[in-house]
PDB file of C-alpha atoms in Angstrom:
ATOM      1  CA  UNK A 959     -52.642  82.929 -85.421  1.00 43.00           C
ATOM      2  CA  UNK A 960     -54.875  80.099 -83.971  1.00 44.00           C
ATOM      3  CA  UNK A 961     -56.364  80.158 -80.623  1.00 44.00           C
ATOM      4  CA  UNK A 962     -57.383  77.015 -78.464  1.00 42.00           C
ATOM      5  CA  UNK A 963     -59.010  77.373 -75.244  1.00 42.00           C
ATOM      6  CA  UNK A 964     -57.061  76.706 -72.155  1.00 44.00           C
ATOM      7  CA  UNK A 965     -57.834  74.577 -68.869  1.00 41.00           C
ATOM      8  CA  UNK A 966     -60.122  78.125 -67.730  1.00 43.00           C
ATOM      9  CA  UNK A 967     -61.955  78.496 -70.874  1.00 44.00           C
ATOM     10  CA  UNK A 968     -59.542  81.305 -71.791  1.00 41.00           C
ATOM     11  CA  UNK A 969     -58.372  81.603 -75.362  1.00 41.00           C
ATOM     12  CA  UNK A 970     -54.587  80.847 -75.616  1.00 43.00           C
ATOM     13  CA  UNK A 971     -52.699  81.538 -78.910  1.00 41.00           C
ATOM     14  CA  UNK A 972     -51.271  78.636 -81.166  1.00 36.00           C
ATOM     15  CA  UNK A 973     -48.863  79.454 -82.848  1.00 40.00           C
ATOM     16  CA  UNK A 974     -48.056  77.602 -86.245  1.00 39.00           C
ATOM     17  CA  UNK A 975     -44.528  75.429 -85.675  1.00 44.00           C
ATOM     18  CA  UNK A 976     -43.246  76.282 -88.727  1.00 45.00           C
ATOM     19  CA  UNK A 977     -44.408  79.817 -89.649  1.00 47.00           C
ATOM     20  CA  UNK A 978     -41.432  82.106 -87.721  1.00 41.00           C
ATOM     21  CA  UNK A 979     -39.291  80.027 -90.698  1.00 47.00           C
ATOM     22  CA  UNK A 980     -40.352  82.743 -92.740  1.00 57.00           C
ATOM     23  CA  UNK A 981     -42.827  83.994 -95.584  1.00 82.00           C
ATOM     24  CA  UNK A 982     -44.575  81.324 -98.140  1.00 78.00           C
ATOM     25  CA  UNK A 983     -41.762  82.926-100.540  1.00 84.00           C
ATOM     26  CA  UNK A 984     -38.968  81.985 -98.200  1.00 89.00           C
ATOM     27  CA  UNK A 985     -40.453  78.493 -97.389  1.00 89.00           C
ATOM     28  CA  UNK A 986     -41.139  77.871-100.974  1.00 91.00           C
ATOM     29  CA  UNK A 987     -37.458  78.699-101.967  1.00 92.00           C
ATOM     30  CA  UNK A 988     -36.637  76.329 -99.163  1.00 93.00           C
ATOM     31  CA  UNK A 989     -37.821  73.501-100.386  1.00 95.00           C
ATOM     32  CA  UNK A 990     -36.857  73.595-103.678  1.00 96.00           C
ATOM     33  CA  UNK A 991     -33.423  73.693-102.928  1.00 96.00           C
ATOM     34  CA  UNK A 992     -34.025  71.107-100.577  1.00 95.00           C
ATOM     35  CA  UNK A 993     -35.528  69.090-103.683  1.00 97.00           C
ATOM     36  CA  UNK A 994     -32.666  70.005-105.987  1.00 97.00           C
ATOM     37  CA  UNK A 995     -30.188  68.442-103.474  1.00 96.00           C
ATOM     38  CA  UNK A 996     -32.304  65.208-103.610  1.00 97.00           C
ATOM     39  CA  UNK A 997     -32.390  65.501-107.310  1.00 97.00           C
ATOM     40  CA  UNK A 998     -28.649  65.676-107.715  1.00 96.00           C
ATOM     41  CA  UNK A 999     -28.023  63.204-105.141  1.00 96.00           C
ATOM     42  CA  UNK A1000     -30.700  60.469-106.442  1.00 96.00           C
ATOM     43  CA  UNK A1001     -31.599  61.069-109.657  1.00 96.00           C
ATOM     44  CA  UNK A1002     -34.422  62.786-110.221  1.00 97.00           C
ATOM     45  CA  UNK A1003     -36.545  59.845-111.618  1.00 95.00           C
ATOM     46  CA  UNK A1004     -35.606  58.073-108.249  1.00 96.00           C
ATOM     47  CA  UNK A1005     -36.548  61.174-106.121  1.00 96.00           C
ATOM     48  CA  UNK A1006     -40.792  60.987-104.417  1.00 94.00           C
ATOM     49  CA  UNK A1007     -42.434  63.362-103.303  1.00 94.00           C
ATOM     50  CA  UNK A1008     -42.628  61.463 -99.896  1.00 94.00           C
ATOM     51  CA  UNK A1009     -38.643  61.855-100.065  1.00 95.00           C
ATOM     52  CA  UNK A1010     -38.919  65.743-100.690  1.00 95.00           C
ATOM     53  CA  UNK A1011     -41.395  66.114 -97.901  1.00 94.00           C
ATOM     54  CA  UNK A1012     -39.296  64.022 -95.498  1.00 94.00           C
ATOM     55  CA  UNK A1013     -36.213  66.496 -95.533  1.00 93.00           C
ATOM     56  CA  UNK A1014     -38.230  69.377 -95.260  1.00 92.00           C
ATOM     57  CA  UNK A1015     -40.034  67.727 -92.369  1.00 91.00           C
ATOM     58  CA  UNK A1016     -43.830  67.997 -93.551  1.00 90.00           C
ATOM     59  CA  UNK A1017     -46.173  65.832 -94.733  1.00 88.00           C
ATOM     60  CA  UNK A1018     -46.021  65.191 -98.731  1.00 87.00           C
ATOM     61  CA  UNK A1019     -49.820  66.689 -98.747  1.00 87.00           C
ATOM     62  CA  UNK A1020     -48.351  70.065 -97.005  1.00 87.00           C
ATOM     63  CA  UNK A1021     -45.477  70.247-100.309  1.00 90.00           C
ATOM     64  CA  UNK A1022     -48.670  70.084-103.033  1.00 88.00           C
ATOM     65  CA  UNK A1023     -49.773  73.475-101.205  1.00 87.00           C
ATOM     66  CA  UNK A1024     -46.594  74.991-102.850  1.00 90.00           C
ATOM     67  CA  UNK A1025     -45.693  72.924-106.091  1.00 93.00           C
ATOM     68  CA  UNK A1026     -48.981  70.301-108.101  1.00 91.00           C
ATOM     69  CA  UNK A1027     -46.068  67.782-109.209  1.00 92.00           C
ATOM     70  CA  UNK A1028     -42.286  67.366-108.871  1.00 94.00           C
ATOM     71  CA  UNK A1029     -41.518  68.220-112.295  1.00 96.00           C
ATOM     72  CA  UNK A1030     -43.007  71.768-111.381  1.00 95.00           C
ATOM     73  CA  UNK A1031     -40.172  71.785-108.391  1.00 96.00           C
ATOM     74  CA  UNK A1032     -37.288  71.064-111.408  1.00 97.00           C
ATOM     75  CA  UNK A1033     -38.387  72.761-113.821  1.00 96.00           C
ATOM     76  CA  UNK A1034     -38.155  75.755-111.592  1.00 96.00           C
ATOM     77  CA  UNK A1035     -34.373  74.279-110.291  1.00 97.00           C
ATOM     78  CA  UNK A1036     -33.682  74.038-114.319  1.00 97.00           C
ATOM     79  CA  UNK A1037     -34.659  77.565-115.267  1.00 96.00           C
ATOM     80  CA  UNK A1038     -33.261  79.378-112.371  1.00 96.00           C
ATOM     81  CA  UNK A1039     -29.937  77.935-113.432  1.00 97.00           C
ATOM     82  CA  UNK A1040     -30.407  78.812-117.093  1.00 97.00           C
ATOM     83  CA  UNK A1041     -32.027  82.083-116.960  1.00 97.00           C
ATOM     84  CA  UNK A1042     -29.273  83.390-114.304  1.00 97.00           C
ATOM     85  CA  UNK A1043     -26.286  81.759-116.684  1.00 97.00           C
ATOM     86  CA  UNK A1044     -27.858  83.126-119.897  1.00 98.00           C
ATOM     87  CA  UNK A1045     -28.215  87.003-118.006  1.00 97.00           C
ATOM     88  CA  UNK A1046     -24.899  86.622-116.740  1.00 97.00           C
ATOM     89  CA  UNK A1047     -22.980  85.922-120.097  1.00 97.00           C
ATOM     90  CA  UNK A1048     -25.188  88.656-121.451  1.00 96.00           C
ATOM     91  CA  UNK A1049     -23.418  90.710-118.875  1.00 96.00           C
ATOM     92  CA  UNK A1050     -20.374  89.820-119.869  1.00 95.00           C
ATOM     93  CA  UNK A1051     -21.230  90.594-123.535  1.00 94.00           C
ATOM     94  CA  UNK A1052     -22.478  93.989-122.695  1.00 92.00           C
ATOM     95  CA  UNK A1053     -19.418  95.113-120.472  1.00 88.00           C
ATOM     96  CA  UNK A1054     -16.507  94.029-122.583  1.00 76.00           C
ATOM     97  CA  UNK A1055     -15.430  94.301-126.345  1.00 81.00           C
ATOM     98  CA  UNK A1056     -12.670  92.509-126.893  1.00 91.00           C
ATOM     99  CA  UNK A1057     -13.331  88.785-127.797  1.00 94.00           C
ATOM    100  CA  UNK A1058     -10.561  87.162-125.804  1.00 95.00           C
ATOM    101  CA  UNK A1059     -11.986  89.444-122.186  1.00 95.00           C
ATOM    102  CA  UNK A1060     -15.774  87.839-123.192  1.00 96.00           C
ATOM    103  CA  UNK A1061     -13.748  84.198-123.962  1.00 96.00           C
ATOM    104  CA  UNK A1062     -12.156  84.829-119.855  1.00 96.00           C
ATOM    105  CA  UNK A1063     -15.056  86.152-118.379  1.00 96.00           C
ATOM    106  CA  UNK A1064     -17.433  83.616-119.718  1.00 97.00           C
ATOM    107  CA  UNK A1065     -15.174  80.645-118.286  1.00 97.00           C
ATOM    108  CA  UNK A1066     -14.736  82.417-114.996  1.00 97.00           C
ATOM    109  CA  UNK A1067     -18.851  82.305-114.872  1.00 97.00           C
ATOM    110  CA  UNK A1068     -18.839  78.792-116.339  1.00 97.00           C
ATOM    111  CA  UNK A1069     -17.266  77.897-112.831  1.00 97.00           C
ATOM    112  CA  UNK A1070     -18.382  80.551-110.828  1.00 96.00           C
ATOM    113  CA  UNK A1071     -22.275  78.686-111.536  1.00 96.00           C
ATOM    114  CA  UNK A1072     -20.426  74.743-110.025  1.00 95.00           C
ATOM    115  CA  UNK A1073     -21.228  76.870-106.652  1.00 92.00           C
ATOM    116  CA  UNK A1074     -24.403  78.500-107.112  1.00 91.00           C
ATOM    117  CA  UNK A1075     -26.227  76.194-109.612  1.00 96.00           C
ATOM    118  CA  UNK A1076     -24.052  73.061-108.346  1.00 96.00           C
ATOM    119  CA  UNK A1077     -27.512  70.991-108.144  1.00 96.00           C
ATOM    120  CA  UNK A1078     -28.970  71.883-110.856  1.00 97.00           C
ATOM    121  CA  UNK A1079     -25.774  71.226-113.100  1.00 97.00           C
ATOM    122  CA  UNK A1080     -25.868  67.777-111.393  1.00 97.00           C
ATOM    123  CA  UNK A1081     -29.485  67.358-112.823  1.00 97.00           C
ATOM    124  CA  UNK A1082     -29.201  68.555-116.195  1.00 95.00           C
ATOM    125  CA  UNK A1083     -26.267  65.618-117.131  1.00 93.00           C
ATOM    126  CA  UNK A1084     -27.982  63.430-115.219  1.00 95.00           C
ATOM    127  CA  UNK A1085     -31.698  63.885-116.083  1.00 96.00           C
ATOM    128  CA  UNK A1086     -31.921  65.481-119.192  1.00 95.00           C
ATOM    129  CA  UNK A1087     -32.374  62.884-121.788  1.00 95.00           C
ATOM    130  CA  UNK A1088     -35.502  62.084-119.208  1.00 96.00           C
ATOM    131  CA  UNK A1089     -37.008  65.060-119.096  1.00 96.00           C
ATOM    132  CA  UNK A1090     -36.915  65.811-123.031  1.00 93.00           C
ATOM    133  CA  UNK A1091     -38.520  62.496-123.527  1.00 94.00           C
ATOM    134  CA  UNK A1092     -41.529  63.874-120.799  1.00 93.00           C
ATOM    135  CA  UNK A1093     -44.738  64.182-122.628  1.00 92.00           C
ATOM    136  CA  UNK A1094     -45.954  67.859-123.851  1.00 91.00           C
ATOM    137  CA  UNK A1095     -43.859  70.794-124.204  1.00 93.00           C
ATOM    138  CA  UNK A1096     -42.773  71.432-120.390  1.00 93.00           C
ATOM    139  CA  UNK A1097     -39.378  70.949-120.948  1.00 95.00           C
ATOM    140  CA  UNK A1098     -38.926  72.093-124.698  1.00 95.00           C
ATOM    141  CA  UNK A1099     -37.116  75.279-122.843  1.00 96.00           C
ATOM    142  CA  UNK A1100     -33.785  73.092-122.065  1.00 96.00           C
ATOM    143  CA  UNK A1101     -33.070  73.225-125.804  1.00 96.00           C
ATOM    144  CA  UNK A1102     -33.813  76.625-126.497  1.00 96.00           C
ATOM    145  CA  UNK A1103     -31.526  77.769-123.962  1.00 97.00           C
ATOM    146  CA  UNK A1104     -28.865  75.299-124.534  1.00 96.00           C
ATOM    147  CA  UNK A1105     -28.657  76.758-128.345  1.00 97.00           C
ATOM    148  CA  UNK A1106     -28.588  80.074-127.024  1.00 98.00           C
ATOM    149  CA  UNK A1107     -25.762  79.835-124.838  1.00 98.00           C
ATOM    150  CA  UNK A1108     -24.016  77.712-127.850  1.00 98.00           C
ATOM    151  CA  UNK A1109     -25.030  81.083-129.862  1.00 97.00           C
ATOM    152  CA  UNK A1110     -23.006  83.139-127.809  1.00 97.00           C
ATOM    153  CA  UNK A1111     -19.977  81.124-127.263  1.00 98.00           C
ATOM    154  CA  UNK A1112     -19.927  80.019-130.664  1.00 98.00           C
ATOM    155  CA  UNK A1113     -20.031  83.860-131.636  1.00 96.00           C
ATOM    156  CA  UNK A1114     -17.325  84.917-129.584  1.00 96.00           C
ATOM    157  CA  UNK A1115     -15.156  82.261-130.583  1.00 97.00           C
ATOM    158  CA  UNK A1116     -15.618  83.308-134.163  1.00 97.00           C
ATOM    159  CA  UNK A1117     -15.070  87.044-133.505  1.00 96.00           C
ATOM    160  CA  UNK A1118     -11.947  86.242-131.661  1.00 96.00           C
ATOM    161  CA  UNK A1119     -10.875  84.445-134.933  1.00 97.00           C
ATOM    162  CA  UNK A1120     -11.616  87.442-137.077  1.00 97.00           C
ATOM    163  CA  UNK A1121      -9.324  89.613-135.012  1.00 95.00           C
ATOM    164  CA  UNK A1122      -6.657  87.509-135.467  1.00 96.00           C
ATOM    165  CA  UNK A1123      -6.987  86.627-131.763  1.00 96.00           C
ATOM    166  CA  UNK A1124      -8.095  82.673-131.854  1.00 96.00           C
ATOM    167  CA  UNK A1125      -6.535  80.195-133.981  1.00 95.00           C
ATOM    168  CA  UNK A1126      -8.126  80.472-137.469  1.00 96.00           C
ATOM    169  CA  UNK A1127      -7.912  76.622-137.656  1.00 96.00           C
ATOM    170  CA  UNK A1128     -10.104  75.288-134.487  1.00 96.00           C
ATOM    171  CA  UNK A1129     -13.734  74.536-135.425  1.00 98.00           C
ATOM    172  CA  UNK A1130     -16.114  77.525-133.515  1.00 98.00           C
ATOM    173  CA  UNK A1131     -18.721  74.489-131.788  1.00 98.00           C
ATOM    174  CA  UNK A1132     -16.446  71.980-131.242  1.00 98.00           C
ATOM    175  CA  UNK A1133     -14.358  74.353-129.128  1.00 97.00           C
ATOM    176  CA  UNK A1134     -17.188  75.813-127.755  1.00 97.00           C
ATOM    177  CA  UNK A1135     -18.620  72.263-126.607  1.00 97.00           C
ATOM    178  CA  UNK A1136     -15.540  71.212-125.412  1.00 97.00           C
ATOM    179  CA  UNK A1137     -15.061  73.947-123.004  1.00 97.00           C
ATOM    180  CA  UNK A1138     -18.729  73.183-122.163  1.00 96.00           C
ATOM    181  CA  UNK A1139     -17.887  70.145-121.142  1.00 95.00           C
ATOM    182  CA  UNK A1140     -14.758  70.634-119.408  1.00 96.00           C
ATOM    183  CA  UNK A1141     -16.832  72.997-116.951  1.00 96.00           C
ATOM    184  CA  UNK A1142     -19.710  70.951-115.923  1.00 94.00           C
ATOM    185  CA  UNK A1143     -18.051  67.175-115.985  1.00 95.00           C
ATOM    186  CA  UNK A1144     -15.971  69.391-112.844  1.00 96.00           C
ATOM    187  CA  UNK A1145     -19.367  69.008-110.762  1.00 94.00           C
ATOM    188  CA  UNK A1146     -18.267  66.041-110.430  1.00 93.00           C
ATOM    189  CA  UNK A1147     -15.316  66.297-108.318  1.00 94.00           C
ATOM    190  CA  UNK A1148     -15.733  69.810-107.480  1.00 94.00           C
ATOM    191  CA  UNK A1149     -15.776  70.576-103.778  1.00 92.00           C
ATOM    192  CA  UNK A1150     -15.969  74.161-102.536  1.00 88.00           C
ATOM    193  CA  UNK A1151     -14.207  73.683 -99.245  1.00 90.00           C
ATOM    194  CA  UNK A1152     -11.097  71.930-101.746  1.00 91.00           C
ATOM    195  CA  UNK A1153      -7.972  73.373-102.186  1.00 92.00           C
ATOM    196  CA  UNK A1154      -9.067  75.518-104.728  1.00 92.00           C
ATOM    197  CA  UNK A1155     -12.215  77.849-105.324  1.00 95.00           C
ATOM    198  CA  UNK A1156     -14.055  78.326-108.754  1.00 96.00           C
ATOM    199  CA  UNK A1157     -11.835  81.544-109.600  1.00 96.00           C
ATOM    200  CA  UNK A1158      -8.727  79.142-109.153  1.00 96.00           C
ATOM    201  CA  UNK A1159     -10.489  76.772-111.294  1.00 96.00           C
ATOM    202  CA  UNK A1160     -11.195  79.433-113.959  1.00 97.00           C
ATOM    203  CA  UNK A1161      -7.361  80.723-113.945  1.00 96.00           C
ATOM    204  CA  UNK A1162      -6.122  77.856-114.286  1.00 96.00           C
ATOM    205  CA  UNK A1163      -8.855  76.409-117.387  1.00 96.00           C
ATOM    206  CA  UNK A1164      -7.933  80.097-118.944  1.00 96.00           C
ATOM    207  CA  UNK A1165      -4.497  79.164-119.315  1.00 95.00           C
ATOM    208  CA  UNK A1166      -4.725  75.978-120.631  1.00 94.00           C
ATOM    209  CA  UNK A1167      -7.547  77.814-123.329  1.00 95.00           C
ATOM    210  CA  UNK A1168      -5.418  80.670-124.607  1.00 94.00           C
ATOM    211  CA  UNK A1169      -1.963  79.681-123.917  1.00 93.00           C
ATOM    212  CA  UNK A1170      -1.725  75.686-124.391  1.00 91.00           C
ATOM    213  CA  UNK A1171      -0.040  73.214-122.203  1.00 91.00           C
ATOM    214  CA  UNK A1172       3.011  72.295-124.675  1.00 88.00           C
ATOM    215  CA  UNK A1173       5.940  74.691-124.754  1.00 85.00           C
ATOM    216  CA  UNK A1174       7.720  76.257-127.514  1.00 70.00           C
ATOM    217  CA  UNK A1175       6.291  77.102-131.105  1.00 63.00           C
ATOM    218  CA  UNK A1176       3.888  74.797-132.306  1.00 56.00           C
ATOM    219  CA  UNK A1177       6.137  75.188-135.582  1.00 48.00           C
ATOM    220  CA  UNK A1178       8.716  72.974-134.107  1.00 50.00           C
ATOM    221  CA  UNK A1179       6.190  70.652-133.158  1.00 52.00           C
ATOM    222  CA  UNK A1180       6.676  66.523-134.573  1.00 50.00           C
ATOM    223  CA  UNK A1181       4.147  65.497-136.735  1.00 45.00           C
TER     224      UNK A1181
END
């Protein structure tokens, strides 16, 4: 704490206006969700500093004290998301056997993330074409973990088909990348004070997945 001497030459604490807020950590998580909304809401190439440091109410020299650039403030958005997606599929993995539970599970975190990660979703369709094309290697991470979480889609997908559980005749990636896409285009429209909540969401995806819209046998289905 400061101190300032008052009117009697007695010291007098100052005390900083924004330090009860919280510790650096706290502040520094602040701001880059603060940042992430900005992202997601203006593109990140359209985003300043100045614009960053405007919502958080400080001057754009007080946000280099916590981040040197604002691709350090999305790359930390970007791998957040990723490494908290990629642990909880893991999860998944590690707590069920049977490929079709994994298949459920993995969509119901799929949409559980359009709350948590709903930013940083935003930025990735967005932005990423942008940020692969960055110079150096910063951002060489967003592939690696996109092929990883292919990986274990892609896997369970073809385990499901070995069990006799998944159609035998559905191409592993394409299925997998469709469901991929399915979940994050819902961003998009996604609200979470809507009629329905990401579990709803996940439910209702599920049964499309595993039981089809059409009725009847797909025997008796016209060619």
């Amino acid at each position: 704490m400061n101190q300032r001497k008052d009117s009697g030459g007695t010291a007098a604490p100052v005390r900083a206006k924004r330090g009860a807020a919280g510790s650096a950590s706290e502040r520094r998580d602040h701001l880059v969700k603060l940042a992430a909304e900005l992202f997601a809401r203006k593109g990140f190439q359209a985003t300043t500093v100045r614009e960053i440091a405007l919502e958080a109410g400080i001057l754009s020299g007080s946000l280099y004290h916590h981040f040197d650039s604002k691709e350090t403030i999305v790359d930390e958005v970007l791998r957040t998301f990723l490494e908290d997606l990629i642990a909880r599929y893991r999860a998944a993995l590690d707590t069920r056997t049977d490929p079709r539970s994994v298949l459920a599970e993995m969509v119901r975190i799929g949409f559980g993330t359009l709350e948590d990660h709903r930013a940083a979703i935003t930025v990735m369709q967005n932005d990423w074409n942008y940020l692969r094309s960055l110079p150096g290697d910063r951002f060489d991470y967003l592939v690696r973990a996109e092929d990883e979480v292919e990986r274990l889609w892609v896997e369970q997908i073809k385990s499901g088909q070995a069990a006799g559980q998944f159609r035998p005749d559905v191409d592993p990636k394409l299925t997998y990348r469709m469901i991929r896409d399915t979940i994050w285009v819902t961003v998009r429209w996604f609200r979470p004070d809507g009629r329905l909540d990401t579990d709803a969401l996940a439910d209702h995806f599920g049964k499309l997945l595993f039981d089809g819209l059409a009725t009847g046998e797909r025997a008796s289905r016209p060619s």
